[in-house]
Amino acid sequence: MKSYKQVNYFQNYIKNSLNFWQQRLNNSSQTQTNILLKNKQRTIVDRVVIRSTKYWKQIADEFSAQSSTNKSVQSLSSQSHNQQIYDC
């Protein structure tokens, strides 16, 4: 099981990376509508920014889902044995 420091480190790393790429997407030289609609007119930088933003958003979503699942399992395992049986 991951330690609290490791989880906190990964949460901060993912959050910072996602924020960085979202800011890059927001500060692009083109409007977001043009970037998202005109594939052939995208620059290499725009493509990298869009893919990186999508990637880090996916990583953040997966990590968030995993963290909430781990918290639920820990919560269940901390209940008394009788309470767990009663919940079934």
XYZ file of C-alpha atoms in Angstrom:
88
model
C 0.000 0.000 0.000
C 1.258 3.464 -0.840
C 2.335 5.712 1.965
C 0.567 9.019 2.542
C 3.652 10.963 1.374
C 3.784 9.029 -1.909
C 0.086 9.588 -2.582
C 0.404 13.282 -1.754
C 3.465 13.590 -4.013
C 1.672 11.934 -6.936
C -1.437 14.047 -6.424
C 0.641 17.238 -6.510
C 2.659 16.057 -9.515
C -0.444 15.153 -11.512
C -2.249 18.341 -10.517
C 0.726 20.547 -11.445
C 1.251 18.788 -14.770
C -2.420 19.049 -15.682
C -2.501 22.725 -14.700
C 0.611 23.430 -16.762
C -0.812 21.882 -19.923
C -4.231 23.445 -19.443
C -2.574 26.862 -19.123
C -0.590 26.192 -22.292
C -3.822 25.274 -24.063
C -5.540 28.425 -22.777
C -2.598 30.643 -23.790
C -2.209 29.191 -27.264
C -1.586 31.532 -30.170
C -4.859 30.408 -31.751
C -8.315 30.379 -30.252
C -9.378 27.075 -28.717
C -12.195 26.738 -31.246
C -9.744 26.961 -34.148
C -7.334 24.535 -32.509
C -10.008 21.946 -31.795
C -11.874 22.170 -35.114
C -9.157 22.534 -37.756
C -6.890 19.489 -37.483
C -4.767 20.294 -40.528
C -4.110 23.851 -39.371
C -2.782 22.852 -35.957
C 0.863 23.473 -35.299
C 3.065 20.802 -33.769
C 3.057 22.759 -30.509
C -0.746 22.882 -30.491
C -0.926 19.116 -31.038
C 1.538 18.451 -28.225
C -0.348 20.761 -25.873
C -3.718 19.166 -26.670
C -2.443 15.591 -26.330
C -0.541 16.376 -23.146
C -3.590 18.052 -21.620
C -5.755 15.046 -22.481
C -3.123 12.651 -21.124
C -2.717 14.434 -17.789
C -6.477 14.798 -17.400
C -6.837 11.043 -17.921
C -4.046 10.339 -15.418
C -5.656 12.702 -12.884
C -9.054 11.021 -13.333
C -7.578 7.526 -12.954
C -5.541 8.509 -9.906
C -8.553 10.189 -8.330
C -10.702 7.102 -8.934
C -8.017 4.825 -7.509
C -7.576 7.031 -4.441
C -11.308 7.090 -3.723
C -11.479 3.293 -4.130
C -8.570 2.841 -1.718
C -10.258 5.131 0.824
C -13.485 3.124 0.549
C -11.637 -0.156 1.082
C -9.758 1.276 4.069
C -13.010 2.556 5.523
C -14.651 -0.852 5.165
C -11.675 -2.685 6.629
C -11.706 -0.406 9.672
C -15.324 -1.275 10.537
C -15.924 -3.973 13.093
C -16.448 -7.509 11.811
C -20.074 -7.527 12.974
C -20.833 -4.280 11.183
C -19.375 -5.651 7.941
C -21.600 -8.730 8.186
C -24.627 -6.551 8.940
C -23.952 -4.432 5.832
C -24.047 -7.516 3.612
